Amino acid sequence: MEGKTHISVRDLSVFYGGARVLNNISINIPDKKLTAIIGPSGCGKTTLLKSFNRIIDLQDGVRVSGQVLVDGEDIYDPKVEVTHLRKKMGLLLQRPQILPMSIYENVVYGPRIHGVKDKKKLDGTVQCYLKVSGLWNEVKDRLHSPASRLSIGQQQRLCLARGLAVEPEVILGDEPTSALDPISAERIEQRFLELKSQYTVVLVTHNLRQAKRLADYVIFLYLGDLIEHGTADQVLKNPRYLKTESYINGEFIEEPEIHRELNLKGTACSDYFERAKHTLEKIAHSQVLKVVVEHEQNAHEFEKTMIHKGHRVLEVKRINKTDWEMLIQKQNNVYTI
Amino acid sequence: MINKRKIEENIFRCFMMAATFVVVGTLAFILVTICIKGLPALSLDMLIKTPKGGYYIGKEGGILNAILGSIVLGIGATFLALIISLPLVFYLNLYVKKKSTFALLVRFFLDVLWGIPSIVYGAFGFTLMVFLGLRASLLAGIVTVALLIIPIMSRSMDEVLKLIPFELKEASFALGSTRLETAVKVIFRQALPGIVTATLIAFGRGIGDAAAVLFTASFTDSLPYSLFKPVATLPLAIFFQLGTPFPEVQERGYASALVLTGIIFLISIFARILSKKFSKRVIK
Ligand SMILES: Nc1ncnc2c1ncn2[C@@H]1O[C@H](COP(=O)(O)OP(=O)(O)OP(=O)(O)O)[C@@H](O)[C@H]1O
Ligand SMILES: [Mg+2]
């Protein structure tokens, strides 16, 4: 992937109580690009997004391991000032939550706590960001009435304006258009397209067409595992792995049936292919072999070779700090080593 | 089948109506008694004059000393309790982990304190006074009544704060605010109607209590003028008046009770109006 990295996630795992919700995620999120996180409900998209500004710390009984580097700095370092971090990483929550104050005060809440006092400047901020979120015309005559009277879709746009008003460097949007009609949604999408020239944007979306329209880069999560990531074209049009393909095609995601397992941990790399070939000979066409190898490099090497041999690689995922699990579907009428 | 459910429904409805009737009926009965016995003795003089004419509590004159005394003492105690309860509940709800043993213990203590009879607070206040070398005074009364109403006030506020959606805190923190900013600018606003109600309930409880002020604030015929001098209160006035063998003084006792009830009535209405006013911006 060309371009600079803005957020670099390394071995990130998140646990709620004993349950592991994110499993050794490692990924680089590019600077000034729009990255979409997709995946079925409950796969950990919100959790991943919330770990980018440490709002996840608020949850009871949560444990985070691994690193998230923003501009090269580990945000889980105890020295980090979380209020600065959260200003920098503007998070738009999945459920829009307005504050118990007027529309005007909702928008200026962020700028005010970060020290803007000038009335004129605040007025300007309100007008500017309400226009950005497409709410200005609807509320310009009742800026000082309670925000709780707005409709849900209006509240969502108000939250967008409020989030942008703190002038973050990164925008983390958790389904920011979920409560909007197609036309309002498109207007917001347009804003995101404009914003990405200045900001790094990460969006969670359930809408694949939206991902196609907006994203430069796509991350696909499934049950807490990072299944696939890459440029939007590659992931959305030409997915490499089975689960991504099923999800993109709107099919039910199934765990493939595994016929044999092979543990190559501690085996010299040069022996990998010999042993794999040996095991593959014992299974029939289209049956699946599960292989565990150590180190990312070996995993990639192995994957490449398997594809070269004409087999199909259904899945490559990290299962802990060192180990990678791969699912290989045997394809006959290919020559073996 | 349908019949059985209908019968069930009716039985429970009767039960609920009976319970409501018991509560409303008792209240109405008390009010009617006080009115019938107290109204004849109630006069303008009673409201604007201090006691005169012997018998300590007065056959003539009024109970202005007790009215003012109760109001001053009630406001003082409520204010003191508020200064302590607010930080306490915000600490419990924003700074301490939800399931921490500390929070659990504090809530448990408050619940226990809530149940302690007010005469015990009175005795405790008295001991404290003796220890500090204070005499029965308005100040001692304020402190004792504040101690009495702190558990009531803080537990009611605590329940209000507990109901505030987690997402609201999250939204505020996500904009980069500190806990204090979240507490003061967001949570406080959202909880304000509940906080007002809790405060005024505590005030009502404090102003109506006799046992806590019996030893600590004592009683006097003069109007409250110093923190360090005894002060008269309505509950004690009622207690003394009803305790005399003279029917005309007893009747004045019912009139005093009517005045106290009137004050509490006004406070309740005031609480409703205020809390309605503050709930406009609140998120439902
Ligand atoms: N506070 C919590 N305590 C325990 N488990 C949680 C908590 N929050 C989330 N989870 C679990 O973590 C997993 C991931 O949740 P998350 O909210 O990240 O999903 P998501 O991908 O955003 O789903 P959706 O698309 O429905 O929003 C889910 O299985 C969920 O049940
Ligand atoms: Mg989510």
XYZ file of C-alpha atoms and ligand atoms in Angstrom:
653
model
C 0.000 0.000 0.000
C 1.431 3.348 -0.949
C 1.066 6.472 1.144
C 1.694 7.335 4.743
C 0.243 5.470 7.699
C -1.755 7.490 10.184
C -3.028 4.896 12.615
C -1.038 1.775 13.109
C -2.663 -1.050 15.028
C -0.371 -3.724 16.393
C -1.536 -6.982 17.934
C -4.614 -5.325 19.330
C -6.828 -7.599 21.403
C -9.835 -6.474 23.376
C -11.525 -8.533 26.079
C -14.831 -7.901 27.802
C -14.566 -9.857 31.000
C -13.322 -13.192 29.743
C -14.659 -12.881 26.219
C -12.261 -11.894 23.489
C -13.931 -9.453 21.152
C -10.967 -8.471 19.021
C -8.279 -10.955 18.257
C -4.737 -9.791 17.503
C -5.611 -7.163 14.977
C -2.649 -5.668 13.143
C -3.311 -3.136 10.475
C -2.146 0.182 9.086
C -4.704 2.859 8.367
C -3.553 5.255 5.668
C -3.268 8.985 6.133
C -5.823 11.261 4.424
C -7.756 8.370 2.968
C -11.146 6.976 3.712
C -11.041 3.561 5.291
C -14.220 1.545 5.655
C -14.647 -1.153 8.272
C -17.187 -3.733 7.235
C -18.412 -6.987 8.691
C -21.532 -8.620 10.067
C -23.220 -7.328 13.205
C -21.344 -8.067 16.405
C -17.999 -8.684 14.722
C -16.244 -5.932 16.665
C -16.344 -2.904 14.354
C -17.527 -0.516 17.035
C -15.061 -1.973 19.499
C -12.198 -1.423 17.075
C -13.257 2.155 16.431
C -13.683 2.860 20.133
C -10.211 1.588 20.849
C -8.804 4.291 18.573
C -9.669 7.092 20.979
C -9.654 5.094 24.199
C -13.322 5.705 24.808
C -13.340 1.966 25.337
C -11.641 2.606 28.687
C -15.013 3.705 30.024
C -16.487 0.230 29.719
C -16.484 -1.828 32.870
C -14.298 -4.890 32.834
C -12.615 -4.201 29.515
C -9.021 -5.189 28.888
C -6.980 -4.012 25.942
C -3.651 -5.470 24.923
C -1.391 -4.507 22.067
C -0.679 -1.097 20.661
C -2.406 1.584 18.672
C 0.037 4.124 17.286
C -1.318 7.436 16.108
C 1.322 9.543 14.389
C 3.844 7.098 15.772
C 2.779 7.544 19.383
C 1.270 4.719 21.404
C -2.062 5.995 22.656
C -2.244 3.365 25.398
C 0.846 4.814 27.011
C -0.196 5.987 30.511
C 1.380 9.362 29.812
C -1.047 10.147 27.028
C -3.548 12.908 27.791
C -6.838 11.236 26.837
C -8.731 14.500 26.484
C -6.275 15.630 23.798
C -6.391 12.250 22.161
C -10.185 12.318 22.028
C -10.228 15.798 20.598
C -7.821 14.663 17.932
C -9.736 11.474 17.136
C -13.299 12.670 16.591
C -15.621 9.740 17.218
C -19.200 9.798 15.991
C -20.988 7.185 18.036
C -23.243 4.596 16.485
C -26.257 5.685 18.488
C -26.451 9.457 18.102
C -26.562 10.904 21.583
C -27.386 14.573 21.895
C -26.470 16.484 25.024
C -29.202 17.894 27.296
C -28.925 21.457 26.030
C -29.936 23.613 23.095
C -28.956 22.920 19.491
C -26.487 25.791 19.602
C -24.913 24.630 22.855
C -24.593 21.106 21.514
C -22.409 22.283 18.664
C -20.264 24.640 20.726
C -19.853 22.207 23.621
C -16.621 20.812 22.209
C -15.014 24.101 21.129
C -15.946 25.630 24.495
C -14.311 22.970 26.612
C -11.240 23.257 24.433
C -11.007 26.929 25.225
C -12.845 28.930 22.553
C -14.713 31.755 24.261
C -15.233 34.345 21.565
C -18.965 34.607 20.858
C -18.534 35.581 17.211
C -16.232 32.685 16.567
C -18.635 30.262 18.232
C -21.540 31.628 16.179
C -19.464 31.084 13.067
C -18.611 27.539 14.139
C -22.269 26.702 14.651
C -23.305 28.010 11.269
C -20.399 26.407 9.478
C -20.753 22.905 10.874
C -24.531 22.833 10.816
C -24.218 23.637 7.137
C -21.665 20.894 6.663
C -24.023 18.375 8.209
C -26.952 19.740 6.224
C -28.995 20.766 9.222
C -28.665 24.532 9.048
C -31.753 25.295 7.024
C -33.959 23.195 9.236
C -32.833 24.671 12.541
C -31.480 28.142 11.875
C -34.566 29.756 13.425
C -34.548 27.663 16.567
C -30.910 27.326 17.469
C -31.680 27.961 21.109
C -34.463 25.482 21.529
C -33.735 22.124 23.173
C -31.973 19.631 20.944
C -34.091 16.838 22.379
C -36.968 17.933 20.157
C -35.115 17.082 16.945
C -35.986 13.947 15.013
C -33.566 11.029 15.190
C -32.111 11.760 11.761
C -31.699 15.416 12.685
C -30.036 14.365 15.920
C -27.610 12.238 13.956
C -26.676 15.209 11.792
C -26.381 17.388 14.881
C -23.964 14.856 16.349
C -21.967 14.980 13.143
C -21.787 18.780 13.355
C -20.850 18.574 17.017
C -18.120 16.050 16.309
C -16.647 18.114 13.481
C -16.803 21.324 15.499
C -13.946 20.227 17.754
C -11.824 20.099 14.591
C -10.418 16.623 14.957
C -7.550 15.327 12.856
C -9.117 11.941 12.369
C -12.807 11.259 11.934
C -14.087 7.963 13.247
C -17.649 7.491 12.102
C -19.712 4.579 13.380
C -22.445 4.246 10.755
C -22.938 7.993 10.560
C -25.758 7.753 8.047
C -27.714 4.868 9.523
C -30.741 6.967 10.489
C -30.906 9.060 7.342
C -32.942 8.902 4.167
C -30.972 8.214 0.972
C -30.786 11.869 -0.033
C -29.558 13.175 3.313
C -27.207 10.233 3.483
C -25.803 11.093 0.103
C -25.242 14.662 1.194
C -23.304 13.458 4.222
C -21.358 11.032 2.042
C -20.428 13.945 -0.166
C -19.070 15.715 2.911
C -16.969 12.735 3.818
C -15.525 12.687 0.318
C -14.562 16.335 0.733
C -13.256 15.799 4.242
C -10.887 13.050 3.284
C -8.583 15.449 1.473
C -7.777 16.980 4.856
C -8.637 14.308 7.364
C -8.063 10.639 7.821
C -11.532 9.146 7.895
C -12.504 5.739 9.231
C -16.109 4.731 8.695
C -17.995 1.723 9.906
C -20.723 0.849 7.496
C -23.202 -1.917 6.906
C -23.902 -0.584 3.498
C -21.597 -2.167 0.957
C -22.639 0.201 -1.766
C -21.728 3.077 0.491
C -18.358 1.457 1.088
C -17.907 1.129 -2.658
C -18.774 4.765 -3.231
C -16.577 6.166 -0.498
C -13.764 3.937 0.557
C -10.163 3.895 -0.598
C -9.331 1.131 1.754
C -11.458 -1.610 3.286
C -11.117 -3.720 6.407
C -13.263 -6.810 6.804
C -13.770 -8.203 10.295
C -15.494 -11.411 11.254
C -16.083 -12.523 14.854
C -13.228 -10.406 16.127
C -10.733 -11.589 13.537
C -9.250 -9.469 10.837
C -10.101 -11.521 7.780
C -9.081 -9.285 4.949
C -7.932 -5.764 4.288
C -6.707 -3.938 1.260
C -7.686 -1.350 -1.290
C -11.391 -0.947 -1.846
C -11.184 -2.322 -5.366
C -9.366 -5.394 -4.273
C -11.512 -6.261 -1.248
C -14.898 -5.310 -2.626
C -14.528 -6.454 -6.226
C -11.998 -9.191 -5.939
C -11.927 -10.624 -2.443
C -9.164 -13.104 -1.758
C -10.764 -15.167 0.949
C -13.918 -17.193 1.256
C -15.600 -15.308 4.112
C -15.043 -11.948 2.507
C -16.455 -13.277 -0.719
C -19.564 -14.651 0.998
C -20.116 -11.397 2.833
C -19.656 -9.238 -0.251
C -22.042 -11.435 -2.208
C -24.571 -11.240 0.566
C -24.316 -14.927 1.341
C -24.403 -16.646 4.673
C -20.916 -16.933 6.143
C -20.057 -20.517 7.001
C -17.037 -22.020 8.632
C -15.630 -24.444 6.047
C -15.487 -28.067 7.134
C -11.920 -29.032 7.948
C -10.743 -32.482 6.935
C -7.184 -32.428 8.133
C -4.972 -30.292 10.301
C -1.291 -29.737 10.041
C 0.816 -27.966 12.590
C 3.998 -26.596 11.090
C 5.105 -24.671 14.123
C 8.724 -25.306 14.893
C 9.278 -26.857 11.481
C 11.987 -25.407 9.311
C 10.538 -23.322 6.542
C 12.171 -25.463 3.905
C 10.183 -28.480 5.111
C 6.841 -26.685 4.965
C 5.979 -27.533 1.416
C 7.089 -31.125 1.584
C 4.884 -31.788 4.585
C 2.002 -29.853 3.155
C 2.204 -31.749 -0.091
C 2.282 -34.991 1.798
C -0.852 -34.144 3.755
C -2.667 -32.724 0.771
C -2.198 -36.004 -1.025
C -4.286 -37.692 1.646
C -7.397 -35.598 1.080
C -9.733 -35.425 -1.848
C -10.466 -32.614 -4.243
C -12.126 -29.566 -2.578
C -11.504 -30.877 0.912
C -9.917 -28.461 3.351
C -6.599 -28.575 5.145
C -5.935 -26.387 8.143
C -2.340 -25.331 8.595
C -0.775 -23.446 11.470
C 2.493 -21.666 10.838
C 4.632 -19.241 12.742
C 5.343 -15.670 11.659
C 3.641 -13.444 9.182
C 6.338 -13.832 6.563
C 6.055 -17.609 6.535
C 2.308 -17.334 6.266
C 2.573 -15.121 3.197
C 5.211 -17.309 1.654
C 3.092 -20.369 2.233
C -0.021 -18.742 0.860
C 1.762 -17.673 -2.290
C 3.145 -21.117 -2.889
C -0.208 -22.794 -2.353
C -1.850 -20.475 -4.855
C 0.984 -21.085 -7.235
C 0.339 -24.805 -6.924
C -3.240 -24.165 -7.938
C -4.876 -24.714 -4.548
C -7.325 -22.310 -3.121
C -6.517 -20.412 0.061
C -9.819 -19.875 1.884
C -8.569 -17.980 4.862
C -5.435 -16.606 6.443
C -5.763 -15.231 9.926
C -3.682 -14.494 12.889
C -4.593 -16.540 15.955
C -2.116 -15.140 18.446
C 1.023 -13.054 18.593
C 3.072 -15.441 16.483
C 0.812 -18.027 14.948
C -1.181 -17.871 11.740
C -3.902 -20.207 10.699
C -4.592 -20.946 7.057
C -7.305 -22.921 5.369
C -6.310 -24.523 2.081
C -8.798 -26.111 -0.227
C -7.287 -28.810 -2.344
C -7.771 -28.484 -6.060
C -7.105 -31.534 -8.202
C -5.675 -31.732 -11.677
C -2.811 -29.582 -10.669
C 0.638 -30.930 -10.539
C 2.271 -31.240 -7.130
C 5.843 -30.558 -6.186
C -59.198 -19.174 29.017
C -60.066 -15.595 28.243
C -62.268 -15.494 31.327
C -59.503 -16.633 33.629
C -57.208 -13.900 32.392
C -59.949 -11.362 32.753
C -60.605 -12.423 36.332
C -56.902 -12.220 37.122
C -56.789 -8.780 35.645
C -59.766 -7.668 37.727
C -58.434 -9.114 40.977
C -55.151 -7.289 40.558
C -56.852 -4.113 39.547
C -58.985 -4.216 42.726
C -55.860 -4.795 44.770
C -54.084 -1.819 43.223
C -57.100 0.405 43.675
C -57.380 -0.626 47.332
C -53.725 0.217 47.932
C -54.126 3.606 46.286
C -57.222 4.244 48.343
C -55.443 3.423 51.605
C -52.692 5.935 50.834
C -54.868 8.738 49.537
C -57.507 8.094 52.200
C -55.050 8.289 55.072
C -53.593 11.489 53.733
C -57.019 13.017 53.278
C -58.043 11.926 56.776
C -54.990 13.586 58.312
C -55.570 16.769 56.362
C -59.247 16.902 57.300
C -58.474 16.350 60.993
C -55.862 19.071 61.049
C -58.148 21.456 59.221
C -61.186 20.828 61.395
C -59.255 21.147 64.628
C -56.775 23.781 63.565
C -58.652 26.169 61.298
C -60.736 27.773 64.087
C -57.589 28.651 66.005
C -55.689 29.870 62.973
C -55.544 33.623 62.761
C -53.335 36.248 61.257
C -51.919 36.901 64.708
C -50.652 33.356 64.832
C -48.645 33.870 61.694
C -47.116 37.229 62.463
C -46.607 37.351 66.233
C -44.383 35.635 68.735
C -45.896 33.763 71.707
C -47.338 35.745 74.589
C -49.362 35.065 77.663
C -47.526 32.430 79.613
C -47.541 28.623 79.522
C -44.153 28.782 77.821
C -45.672 28.142 74.422
C -48.261 30.881 74.656
C -51.980 31.174 74.915
C -51.884 34.377 72.925
C -49.691 35.849 70.280
C -48.427 33.570 67.500
C -45.843 31.103 66.366
C -43.765 33.317 64.090
C -40.707 32.303 66.072
C -41.261 28.665 65.131
C -42.233 29.404 61.512
C -39.145 31.480 60.849
C -36.986 29.181 62.929
C -38.089 26.125 60.967
C -37.576 27.837 57.626
C -34.119 29.127 58.528
C -33.099 25.800 60.014
C -34.557 23.875 57.086
C -32.822 26.005 54.488
C -29.533 25.937 56.377
C -29.601 22.178 56.793
C -30.641 21.568 53.198
C -27.868 23.809 51.964
C -25.284 22.045 54.096
C -26.568 18.626 53.029
C -26.502 19.688 49.387
C -22.865 20.779 49.624
C -22.001 17.314 50.877
C -24.414 15.168 48.850
C -23.672 16.588 45.407
C -19.937 15.870 45.383
C -20.598 12.499 46.980
C -23.031 11.284 44.344
C -20.974 12.629 41.460
C -17.955 10.888 42.878
C -19.874 7.625 43.157
C -21.289 7.831 39.668
C -18.469 9.245 37.584
C -15.183 8.677 39.293
C -15.598 5.289 40.894
C -15.987 2.071 38.928
C -19.569 0.951 38.735
C -19.145 -2.309 40.563
C -16.426 -1.258 42.978
C -16.625 -2.471 46.558
C -16.149 1.090 47.711
C -19.284 2.331 45.960
C -21.203 -0.678 47.187
C -20.151 0.021 50.786
C -20.966 3.714 50.613
C -24.435 3.001 49.242
C -24.971 0.374 51.901
C -23.977 2.800 54.664
C -26.260 5.463 53.303
C -29.136 2.998 53.234
C -28.471 2.075 56.843
C -28.201 5.731 57.860
C -31.497 6.407 56.124
C -33.192 3.945 58.441
C -31.786 5.285 61.702
C -34.478 7.075 63.748
C -34.050 10.808 64.032
C -33.896 10.736 67.813
C -30.576 8.906 67.428
C -29.314 11.739 65.238
C -30.530 14.127 67.931
C -28.606 12.235 70.591
C -25.540 12.090 68.363
C -25.785 15.811 67.634
C -26.080 16.469 71.338
C -22.969 14.430 72.111
C -21.118 16.248 69.368
C -22.199 19.601 70.782
C -21.054 18.708 74.285
C -17.770 17.524 72.846
C -17.288 20.779 70.962
C -18.463 22.840 73.910
C -21.427 24.257 71.991
C -24.786 25.018 73.522
C -28.113 24.172 71.969
C -28.265 26.534 69.020
C -29.426 27.098 65.472
C -26.025 25.932 64.229
C -26.201 22.660 66.141
C -29.724 22.134 64.840
C -28.631 22.783 61.271
C -25.746 20.333 61.524
C -27.891 17.613 63.081
C -30.737 17.971 60.603
C -28.189 18.054 57.754
C -26.791 14.740 58.994
C -30.325 13.382 59.117
C -31.180 14.350 55.564
C -27.853 13.645 53.843
C -28.653 9.934 53.368
C -32.088 10.768 52.005
C -30.786 13.414 49.669
C -27.767 11.536 48.397
C -29.504 8.220 47.868
C -32.327 9.871 45.914
C -29.804 11.781 43.797
C -27.780 8.631 43.382
C -30.773 6.823 41.934
C -31.299 9.714 39.526
C -27.673 9.690 38.398
C -27.677 5.925 38.014
C -30.469 6.210 35.479
C -28.484 8.529 33.223
C -27.673 6.644 30.036
C -24.077 5.525 29.686
C -24.126 6.815 26.111
C -24.484 10.361 27.398
C -21.257 10.159 29.361
C -19.654 8.470 26.388
C -20.774 11.253 24.039
C -19.350 13.900 26.321
C -16.054 12.084 26.827
C -15.767 11.446 23.096
C -15.560 15.208 22.568
C -12.536 15.327 24.822
C -14.070 16.574 28.042
C -12.749 15.753 31.477
C -14.807 14.004 34.120
C -15.464 17.304 35.837
C -16.728 18.953 32.660
C -18.890 15.938 31.962
C -20.245 16.029 35.508
C -20.977 19.738 35.652
C -22.012 20.540 32.115
C -23.739 17.379 30.991
C -24.720 15.016 33.779
C -25.763 17.791 36.135
C -28.049 19.290 33.529
C -29.593 15.988 32.666
C -30.100 15.162 36.336
C -31.230 18.627 37.415
C -34.965 17.887 37.663
C -34.198 14.845 39.783
C -31.680 16.746 41.885
C -34.225 19.489 42.562
C -36.826 16.950 43.593
C -34.374 15.102 45.850
C -33.345 18.372 47.487
C -36.866 19.478 48.196
C -37.926 16.073 49.487
C -34.993 16.227 51.877
C -35.989 19.747 52.879
C -39.514 18.570 53.637
C -38.184 15.735 55.729
C -35.808 18.021 57.589
C -38.301 20.762 58.335
C -40.815 18.280 59.705
C -38.561 16.488 62.131
C -38.926 17.102 65.857
C -36.633 14.581 67.482
C -33.442 15.769 65.791
C -33.890 19.330 67.040
C -35.211 18.518 70.498
C -31.810 18.540 72.218
C -29.794 20.368 69.624
C -31.763 23.467 68.702
C -33.828 23.627 71.877
C -36.693 26.137 71.830
C -37.178 29.822 72.404
C -39.866 32.459 72.297
C -37.740 34.878 70.332
C -37.153 35.011 66.596
C -34.002 33.413 65.213
C -31.245 36.019 65.223
C -27.993 34.216 65.867
C -26.417 30.960 64.735
C -25.266 30.365 68.271
C -28.569 30.897 70.053
C -31.408 28.408 70.436
C -34.107 28.503 67.810
C -37.778 27.535 67.788
C -39.132 25.031 65.290
C -42.636 24.114 64.209
C -42.532 20.395 65.007
C -41.446 21.153 68.574
C -44.034 23.899 68.887
C -46.692 21.380 67.875
C -45.258 18.833 70.274
C -45.315 21.256 73.206
C -48.693 22.730 72.362
C -50.384 19.366 71.989
C -48.722 18.247 75.202
C -50.301 20.927 77.376
C -53.477 20.182 79.337
C -55.169 23.354 78.037
C -57.667 22.831 75.216
C -57.146 26.302 73.729
C -53.391 25.709 73.489
C -53.978 22.246 72.029
C -56.151 23.801 69.374
C -53.295 26.137 68.540
C -51.165 23.021 68.196
C -53.430 21.845 65.392
C -53.187 25.281 63.822
C -49.387 24.991 63.936
C -49.610 21.583 62.301
C -51.733 23.144 59.603
C -49.062 25.786 59.015
C -46.317 23.152 58.787
C -48.409 21.076 56.399
C -49.028 24.209 54.367
C -45.296 24.888 54.106
C -44.593 21.325 52.964
C -47.472 21.549 50.509
C -46.028 24.733 49.017
C -42.592 23.158 48.761
C -43.987 20.159 46.909
C -45.732 22.388 44.396
C -42.593 24.448 44.045
C -40.583 21.262 43.457
C -42.914 20.198 40.676
C -42.783 23.551 38.945
C -39.011 23.798 39.172
C -38.377 20.270 38.031
C -40.765 20.708 35.122
C -38.968 23.872 34.138
C -35.600 22.154 34.199
C -36.744 19.085 32.331
C -37.235 20.927 29.055
C -33.702 20.299 27.838
C -33.436 16.878 29.311
C -33.081 13.924 26.970
C -35.765 11.340 27.337
N -19.818 -3.691 27.094
C -19.756 -4.916 26.592
N -19.676 -5.985 27.405
C -19.620 -7.234 26.908
N -19.611 -7.530 25.607
C -19.672 -6.518 24.741
C -19.759 -5.160 25.172
N -19.817 -4.356 24.086
C -19.779 -5.183 23.028
N -19.686 -6.478 23.404
C -19.594 -7.634 22.513
O -18.515 -7.442 21.659
C -18.795 -7.908 20.366
C -18.503 -6.824 19.340
O -19.351 -5.751 19.572
P -19.340 -4.473 18.655
O -20.251 -3.481 19.270
O -17.941 -4.055 18.440
O -19.977 -5.045 17.311
P -20.237 -4.297 15.934
O -19.399 -4.957 14.919
O -20.104 -2.841 16.088
O -21.748 -4.691 15.674
P -22.920 -3.816 15.003
O -22.693 -3.859 13.557
O -24.151 -4.568 15.395
O -22.842 -2.468 15.586
C -20.246 -8.349 20.374
O -20.276 -9.741 20.446
C -20.810 -7.751 21.631
O -21.770 -8.582 22.188
Mg -21.377 -1.291 16.064
